[in-house]
């Protein structure tokens, strides 16, 4: 891939035109309004991994910090959001390359990686494991609620700071508007 440049930066270093390009990219990759304003908010506030061609963002991965709970114990997680490659740039390894950089960031900075996907194969090849247990959300008032629709789509990445992991256990996320996972 010769005509594509790679970079990583924090959200506050992006500039509003790059944020707008990421939003355009996500709208192109999730048509029919499937990428919502909440989905954009979920992808901001952490670190972005970008592939750019002719000055435009053509592939993107975000990692944001989230508080999860593993079998009731708090875990500082790097949560992957808004993984997308523009259709003409697909099948060239761009998402894989950006995810490899995101993996390295999570391993260096977080106690666990986590993400929600309907496309587990891409992540499995990069060392992510499917969550086999129950998923839950901690509501704003502290109540724990099951999220059964998400059980099959959650994946985790171990880091050197991950406590011994039981992937059949209970994984809980913090509350947010829109899709909690
Ligand atoms: C999923 C998506 C990000 C992949 O982007 P990409 O840059 O084409 O991915 P890559 O070229 O790096 O391919 C990564 C791996 O997935 C595989 N892959 C990519 N697209 C695939 C497809 N449509 N079907 C099956 N496998 C696919 C590749 O074989 C590759 O695996 P390998 O290199 O180990 O053989 C892109 O198709 C997309 O934007 N889809 C719409 C949005 C989406 O579904 N995002 C992910 C949801 S969490």
Short mmCIF file of N, CA, C and O in Angstrom, two decimals, residues 91-178:
data_model
loop_
_atom_site.label_atom_id
_atom_site.label_comp_id
_atom_site.label_asym_id
_atom_site.label_seq_id
_atom_site.Cartn_x
_atom_site.Cartn_y
_atom_site.Cartn_z
N UNK A 91 -9.95 -4.71 1.76
CA UNK A 91 -9.19 -5.91 1.41
C UNK A 91 -7.75 -5.58 1.03
O UNK A 91 -7.14 -6.27 0.24
N UNK A 92 -7.21 -4.52 1.60
CA UNK A 92 -5.81 -4.18 1.40
C UNK A 92 -5.05 -4.20 2.71
O UNK A 92 -3.92 -3.71 2.79
N UNK A 93 -5.70 -4.70 3.76
CA UNK A 93 -5.01 -4.82 5.04
C UNK A 93 -5.00 -3.55 5.88
O UNK A 93 -4.29 -3.48 6.88
N UNK A 94 -5.78 -2.53 5.49
CA UNK A 94 -5.74 -1.27 6.24
C UNK A 94 -6.30 -1.43 7.65
O UNK A 94 -5.68 -1.01 8.63
N UNK A 95 -7.49 -2.04 7.76
CA UNK A 95 -8.08 -2.21 9.10
C UNK A 95 -7.19 -3.09 9.96
O UNK A 95 -7.00 -2.83 11.15
N UNK A 96 -6.62 -4.12 9.34
CA UNK A 96 -5.75 -5.01 10.10
C UNK A 96 -4.53 -4.23 10.63
O UNK A 96 -4.14 -4.38 11.78
N UNK A 97 -3.95 -3.38 9.78
CA UNK A 97 -2.78 -2.62 10.21
C UNK A 97 -3.13 -1.63 11.32
O UNK A 97 -2.40 -1.47 12.30
N UNK A 98 -4.27 -0.95 11.18
CA UNK A 98 -4.68 0.00 12.23
C UNK A 98 -5.02 -0.74 13.52
O UNK A 98 -4.72 -0.26 14.62
N UNK A 99 -5.67 -1.91 13.39
CA UNK A 99 -5.99 -2.69 14.59
C UNK A 99 -4.72 -3.19 15.28
O UNK A 99 -4.68 -3.28 16.51
N UNK A 100 -3.68 -3.52 14.50
CA UNK A 100 -2.42 -3.95 15.12
C UNK A 100 -1.84 -2.81 15.96
O UNK A 100 -1.35 -3.02 17.07
N UNK A 101 -1.94 -1.57 15.45
CA UNK A 101 -1.46 -0.42 16.21
C UNK A 101 -2.35 -0.18 17.43
O UNK A 101 -1.86 0.15 18.52
N UNK A 102 -3.66 -0.37 17.26
CA UNK A 102 -4.59 -0.22 18.40
C UNK A 102 -4.29 -1.28 19.46
O UNK A 102 -4.29 -0.98 20.66
N UNK A 103 -4.02 -2.51 19.04
CA UNK A 103 -3.65 -3.56 19.98
C UNK A 103 -2.44 -3.14 20.81
O UNK A 103 -2.42 -3.30 22.04
N UNK A 104 -1.40 -2.62 20.13
CA UNK A 104 -0.17 -2.24 20.84
C UNK A 104 -0.47 -1.14 21.86
O UNK A 104 0.07 -1.16 22.98
N UNK A 105 -1.33 -0.20 21.49
CA UNK A 105 -1.72 0.86 22.42
C UNK A 105 -2.45 0.29 23.63
O UNK A 105 -2.16 0.65 24.78
N UNK A 106 -3.38 -0.63 23.39
CA UNK A 106 -4.14 -1.23 24.50
C UNK A 106 -3.22 -2.02 25.41
O UNK A 106 -3.30 -1.91 26.65
N UNK A 107 -2.32 -2.79 24.82
CA UNK A 107 -1.39 -3.60 25.61
C UNK A 107 -0.51 -2.70 26.48
O UNK A 107 -0.21 -3.02 27.62
N UNK A 108 -0.13 -1.53 25.93
CA UNK A 108 0.75 -0.62 26.67
C UNK A 108 0.00 0.17 27.73
O UNK A 108 0.59 0.59 28.73
N UNK A 109 -1.30 0.41 27.52
CA UNK A 109 -1.98 1.42 28.34
C UNK A 109 -3.12 0.91 29.20
O UNK A 109 -3.53 1.60 30.13
N UNK A 110 -3.66 -0.28 28.91
CA UNK A 110 -4.90 -0.69 29.56
C UNK A 110 -4.76 -2.04 30.26
O UNK A 110 -3.81 -2.78 30.01
N UNK A 111 -5.73 -2.35 31.10
CA UNK A 111 -5.73 -3.65 31.77
C UNK A 111 -6.41 -4.72 30.92
O UNK A 111 -6.24 -5.92 31.19
N UNK A 112 -7.19 -4.29 29.93
CA UNK A 112 -7.92 -5.23 29.09
C UNK A 112 -8.35 -4.48 27.83
O UNK A 112 -8.63 -3.28 27.89
N UNK A 113 -8.41 -5.17 26.71
CA UNK A 113 -9.06 -4.63 25.52
C UNK A 113 -10.45 -5.22 25.42
O UNK A 113 -10.68 -6.36 25.82
N UNK A 114 -11.39 -4.44 24.90
CA UNK A 114 -12.74 -4.97 24.68
C UNK A 114 -13.34 -4.29 23.46
O UNK A 114 -12.95 -3.17 23.09
N UNK A 115 -14.27 -4.99 22.80
CA UNK A 115 -14.98 -4.42 21.66
C UNK A 115 -16.24 -5.24 21.41
O UNK A 115 -16.41 -6.34 21.92
N UNK A 116 -17.12 -4.66 20.60
CA UNK A 116 -18.35 -5.33 20.19
C UNK A 116 -18.36 -5.40 18.67
O UNK A 116 -18.12 -4.39 18.01
N UNK A 117 -18.59 -6.58 18.12
CA UNK A 117 -18.53 -6.72 16.66
C UNK A 117 -19.42 -7.84 16.16
O UNK A 117 -19.73 -8.79 16.89
N UNK A 118 -19.81 -7.73 14.91
CA UNK A 118 -20.44 -8.84 14.21
C UNK A 118 -19.45 -9.54 13.29
O UNK A 118 -19.82 -10.47 12.57
N UNK A 119 -18.18 -9.09 13.30
CA UNK A 119 -17.14 -9.62 12.40
C UNK A 119 -15.95 -10.08 13.23
O UNK A 119 -14.87 -9.47 13.17
N UNK A 120 -16.11 -11.17 14.00
CA UNK A 120 -15.04 -11.55 14.93
C UNK A 120 -13.75 -12.01 14.26
O UNK A 120 -12.67 -11.90 14.86
N UNK A 121 -13.82 -12.48 13.00
CA UNK A 121 -12.63 -13.11 12.39
C UNK A 121 -11.44 -12.16 12.32
O UNK A 121 -10.30 -12.55 12.60
N UNK A 122 -11.71 -10.91 11.94
CA UNK A 122 -10.62 -9.93 11.82
C UNK A 122 -9.86 -9.83 13.14
O UNK A 122 -8.63 -9.78 13.16
N UNK A 123 -10.62 -9.78 14.23
CA UNK A 123 -10.00 -9.56 15.54
C UNK A 123 -9.37 -10.83 16.08
O UNK A 123 -8.32 -10.78 16.73
N UNK A 124 -10.00 -11.98 15.80
CA UNK A 124 -9.44 -13.25 16.26
C UNK A 124 -8.03 -13.44 15.72
O UNK A 124 -7.14 -13.90 16.43
N UNK A 125 -7.82 -13.05 14.46
CA UNK A 125 -6.48 -13.20 13.88
C UNK A 125 -5.45 -12.34 14.59
O UNK A 125 -4.25 -12.57 14.47
N UNK A 126 -5.91 -11.31 15.30
CA UNK A 126 -5.00 -10.41 16.00
C UNK A 126 -4.96 -10.70 17.50
O UNK A 126 -4.50 -9.87 18.28
N UNK A 127 -5.45 -11.87 17.91
CA UNK A 127 -5.30 -12.30 19.30
C UNK A 127 -6.48 -12.03 20.20
O UNK A 127 -6.42 -12.32 21.41
N UNK A 128 -7.56 -11.44 19.65
CA UNK A 128 -8.74 -11.19 20.47
C UNK A 128 -9.51 -12.49 20.68
O UNK A 128 -9.52 -13.36 19.81
N UNK A 129 -10.16 -12.61 21.85
CA UNK A 129 -10.94 -13.80 22.17
C UNK A 129 -12.41 -13.42 22.35
O UNK A 129 -12.73 -12.36 22.87
N UNK A 130 -13.27 -14.32 21.91
CA UNK A 130 -14.71 -14.08 22.10
C UNK A 130 -15.07 -14.25 23.57
O UNK A 130 -14.62 -15.20 24.21
N UNK A 131 -15.88 -13.32 24.08
CA UNK A 131 -16.41 -13.46 25.43
C UNK A 131 -17.46 -14.56 25.42
O UNK A 131 -18.38 -14.54 24.59
N UNK A 132 -17.33 -15.55 26.29
CA UNK A 132 -18.23 -16.70 26.30
C UNK A 132 -19.30 -16.60 27.38
O UNK A 132 -20.26 -17.37 27.40
N UNK A 133 -19.11 -15.67 28.31
CA UNK A 133 -20.02 -15.59 29.46
C UNK A 133 -21.11 -14.55 29.26
O UNK A 133 -21.37 -14.09 28.15
N UNK A 134 -21.73 -14.18 30.36
CA UNK A 134 -22.81 -13.19 30.32
C UNK A 134 -22.24 -11.78 30.24
O UNK A 134 -21.18 -11.50 30.81
N UNK A 135 -22.99 -10.91 29.54
CA UNK A 135 -22.64 -9.49 29.54
C UNK A 135 -23.73 -8.71 30.27
O UNK A 135 -24.92 -9.07 30.23
N UNK A 136 -23.29 -7.64 30.94
CA UNK A 136 -24.17 -6.83 31.77
C UNK A 136 -23.81 -5.37 31.59
O UNK A 136 -22.74 -5.04 31.08
N UNK A 137 -24.70 -4.49 32.04
CA UNK A 137 -24.38 -3.06 32.12
C UNK A 137 -24.72 -2.58 33.53
O UNK A 137 -25.68 -3.05 34.14
N UNK A 138 -23.87 -1.66 34.04
CA UNK A 138 -24.18 -1.02 35.32
C UNK A 138 -24.90 0.28 35.02
O UNK A 138 -24.34 1.21 34.45
N UNK A 139 -26.16 0.35 35.38
CA UNK A 139 -27.00 1.52 35.10
C UNK A 139 -26.53 2.72 35.93
O UNK A 139 -25.81 2.54 36.92
N UNK A 140 -26.96 3.95 35.55
CA UNK A 140 -26.53 5.13 36.31
C UNK A 140 -26.83 5.04 37.80
O UNK A 140 -26.08 5.57 38.62
N UNK A 141 -27.90 4.34 38.20
CA UNK A 141 -28.22 4.23 39.64
C UNK A 141 -27.49 3.05 40.30
O UNK A 141 -27.73 2.76 41.46
N UNK A 142 -26.61 2.39 39.55
CA UNK A 142 -25.82 1.30 40.12
C UNK A 142 -26.40 -0.08 39.89
O UNK A 142 -25.72 -1.09 40.13
N UNK A 143 -27.66 -0.13 39.42
CA UNK A 143 -28.29 -1.42 39.17
C UNK A 143 -27.56 -2.17 38.05
O UNK A 143 -27.16 -1.57 37.06
N UNK A 144 -27.43 -3.48 38.20
CA UNK A 144 -26.86 -4.31 37.14
C UNK A 144 -27.98 -4.87 36.28
O UNK A 144 -28.95 -5.42 36.80
N UNK A 145 -27.86 -4.72 34.96
CA UNK A 145 -28.87 -5.23 34.02
C UNK A 145 -28.18 -6.11 32.98
O UNK A 145 -27.14 -5.73 32.44
N UNK A 146 -28.78 -7.25 32.71
CA UNK A 146 -28.25 -8.14 31.68
C UNK A 146 -28.38 -7.49 30.30
O UNK A 146 -29.34 -6.76 30.02
N UNK A 147 -27.40 -7.75 29.41
CA UNK A 147 -27.47 -7.29 28.01
C UNK A 147 -27.34 -8.53 27.10
O UNK A 147 -26.34 -8.69 26.40
N UNK A 148 -28.36 -9.39 27.11
CA UNK A 148 -28.24 -10.69 26.42
C UNK A 148 -27.99 -10.56 24.92
O UNK A 148 -27.30 -11.40 24.33
N UNK A 149 -28.53 -9.48 24.30
CA UNK A 149 -28.33 -9.32 22.86
C UNK A 149 -26.86 -9.09 22.51
O UNK A 149 -26.47 -9.24 21.34
N UNK A 150 -26.06 -8.70 23.49
CA UNK A 150 -24.64 -8.42 23.23
C UNK A 150 -23.73 -9.59 23.57
O UNK A 150 -22.54 -9.55 23.26
N UNK A 151 -24.28 -10.64 24.19
CA UNK A 151 -23.43 -11.75 24.65
C UNK A 151 -22.54 -12.30 23.54
O UNK A 151 -21.37 -12.62 23.77
N UNK A 152 -23.09 -12.41 22.34
CA UNK A 152 -22.35 -13.08 21.26
C UNK A 152 -21.36 -12.18 20.55
O UNK A 152 -20.53 -12.68 19.78
N UNK A 153 -21.42 -10.87 20.76
CA UNK A 153 -20.60 -9.97 19.96
C UNK A 153 -19.41 -9.36 20.67
O UNK A 153 -18.67 -8.59 20.06
N UNK A 154 -19.21 -9.71 21.94
CA UNK A 154 -18.15 -9.05 22.70
C UNK A 154 -16.85 -9.85 22.62
O UNK A 154 -16.86 -11.08 22.71
N UNK A 155 -15.76 -9.13 22.40
CA UNK A 155 -14.44 -9.76 22.36
C UNK A 155 -13.51 -9.02 23.31
O UNK A 155 -13.71 -7.84 23.60
N UNK A 156 -12.49 -9.75 23.80
CA UNK A 156 -11.53 -9.15 24.73
C UNK A 156 -10.11 -9.46 24.29
O UNK A 156 -9.84 -10.46 23.62
N UNK A 157 -9.21 -8.57 24.67
CA UNK A 157 -7.78 -8.74 24.42
C UNK A 157 -7.06 -8.65 25.75
O UNK A 157 -7.19 -7.66 26.47
N UNK A 158 -6.30 -9.70 26.08
CA UNK A 158 -5.53 -9.68 27.32
C UNK A 158 -4.30 -8.80 27.17
O UNK A 158 -3.73 -8.70 26.09
N UNK A 159 -3.91 -8.16 28.25
CA UNK A 159 -2.67 -7.38 28.29
C UNK A 159 -1.84 -7.91 29.46
O UNK A 159 -2.33 -8.72 30.25
N UNK A 160 -0.60 -7.43 29.60
CA UNK A 160 0.22 -7.92 30.72
C UNK A 160 -0.40 -7.60 32.08
O UNK A 160 -0.04 -8.21 33.08
N UNK A 161 -1.34 -6.65 32.12
CA UNK A 161 -1.96 -6.28 33.39
C UNK A 161 -3.34 -6.90 33.59
O UNK A 161 -4.01 -6.58 34.56
N UNK A 162 -3.75 -7.78 32.69
CA UNK A 162 -5.04 -8.46 32.87
C UNK A 162 -4.90 -9.50 33.98
O UNK A 162 -3.97 -10.30 33.95
N UNK A 163 -5.83 -9.45 34.93
CA UNK A 163 -5.85 -10.50 35.95
C UNK A 163 -6.23 -11.82 35.28
O UNK A 163 -6.85 -11.80 34.20
N UNK A 164 -5.90 -12.98 35.89
CA UNK A 164 -6.29 -14.26 35.28
C UNK A 164 -7.74 -14.20 34.81
O UNK A 164 -8.64 -13.85 35.57
N UNK A 165 -7.92 -14.50 33.51
CA UNK A 165 -9.18 -14.18 32.84
C UNK A 165 -10.05 -15.42 32.67
O UNK A 165 -9.59 -16.44 32.18
N UNK A 166 -11.31 -15.31 33.08
CA UNK A 166 -12.29 -16.36 32.86
C UNK A 166 -13.28 -15.84 31.82
O UNK A 166 -14.18 -15.07 32.15
N UNK A 167 -13.10 -16.26 30.55
CA UNK A 167 -13.95 -15.72 29.50
C UNK A 167 -15.38 -16.24 29.56
O UNK A 167 -16.24 -15.82 28.78
N UNK A 168 -15.66 -17.16 30.48
CA UNK A 168 -17.03 -17.61 30.70
C UNK A 168 -17.67 -16.88 31.88
O UNK A 168 -18.79 -17.20 32.28
N UNK A 169 -16.97 -15.89 32.41
CA UNK A 169 -17.47 -15.17 33.58
C UNK A 169 -18.46 -14.07 33.20
O UNK A 169 -19.10 -14.10 32.15
N UNK A 170 -18.54 -13.08 34.11
CA UNK A 170 -19.49 -11.98 33.92
C UNK A 170 -18.71 -10.72 33.58
O UNK A 170 -17.84 -10.29 34.33
N UNK A 171 -19.05 -10.13 32.42
CA UNK A 171 -18.39 -8.89 32.00
C UNK A 171 -19.43 -7.78 32.00
O UNK A 171 -20.49 -7.90 31.37
N UNK A 172 -19.12 -6.70 32.71
CA UNK A 172 -20.06 -5.59 32.88
C UNK A 172 -19.43 -4.31 32.35
O UNK A 172 -18.25 -4.05 32.60
N UNK A 173 -20.23 -3.52 31.63
CA UNK A 173 -19.72 -2.22 31.15
C UNK A 173 -20.40 -1.09 31.91
O UNK A 173 -21.46 -1.25 32.50
N UNK A 174 -19.73 0.07 31.85
CA UNK A 174 -20.32 1.28 32.41
C UNK A 174 -21.43 1.79 31.47
O UNK A 174 -21.49 1.43 30.31
N UNK A 175 -22.29 2.62 32.02
CA UNK A 175 -23.44 3.13 31.28
C UNK A 175 -23.02 4.22 30.31
O UNK A 175 -22.10 5.00 30.58
N UNK A 176 -23.70 4.31 29.18
CA UNK A 176 -23.58 5.45 28.27
C UNK A 176 -24.86 5.50 27.44
O UNK A 176 -25.58 4.50 27.34
N UNK A 177 -25.16 6.66 26.83
CA UNK A 177 -26.33 6.73 25.97
C UNK A 177 -26.03 5.99 24.67
O UNK A 177 -24.88 5.78 24.30
N UNK A 178 -27.07 5.60 23.96
CA UNK A 178 -26.90 4.79 22.76
C UNK A 178 -26.58 3.35 23.13
O UNK A 178 -26.95 2.88 24.22
#
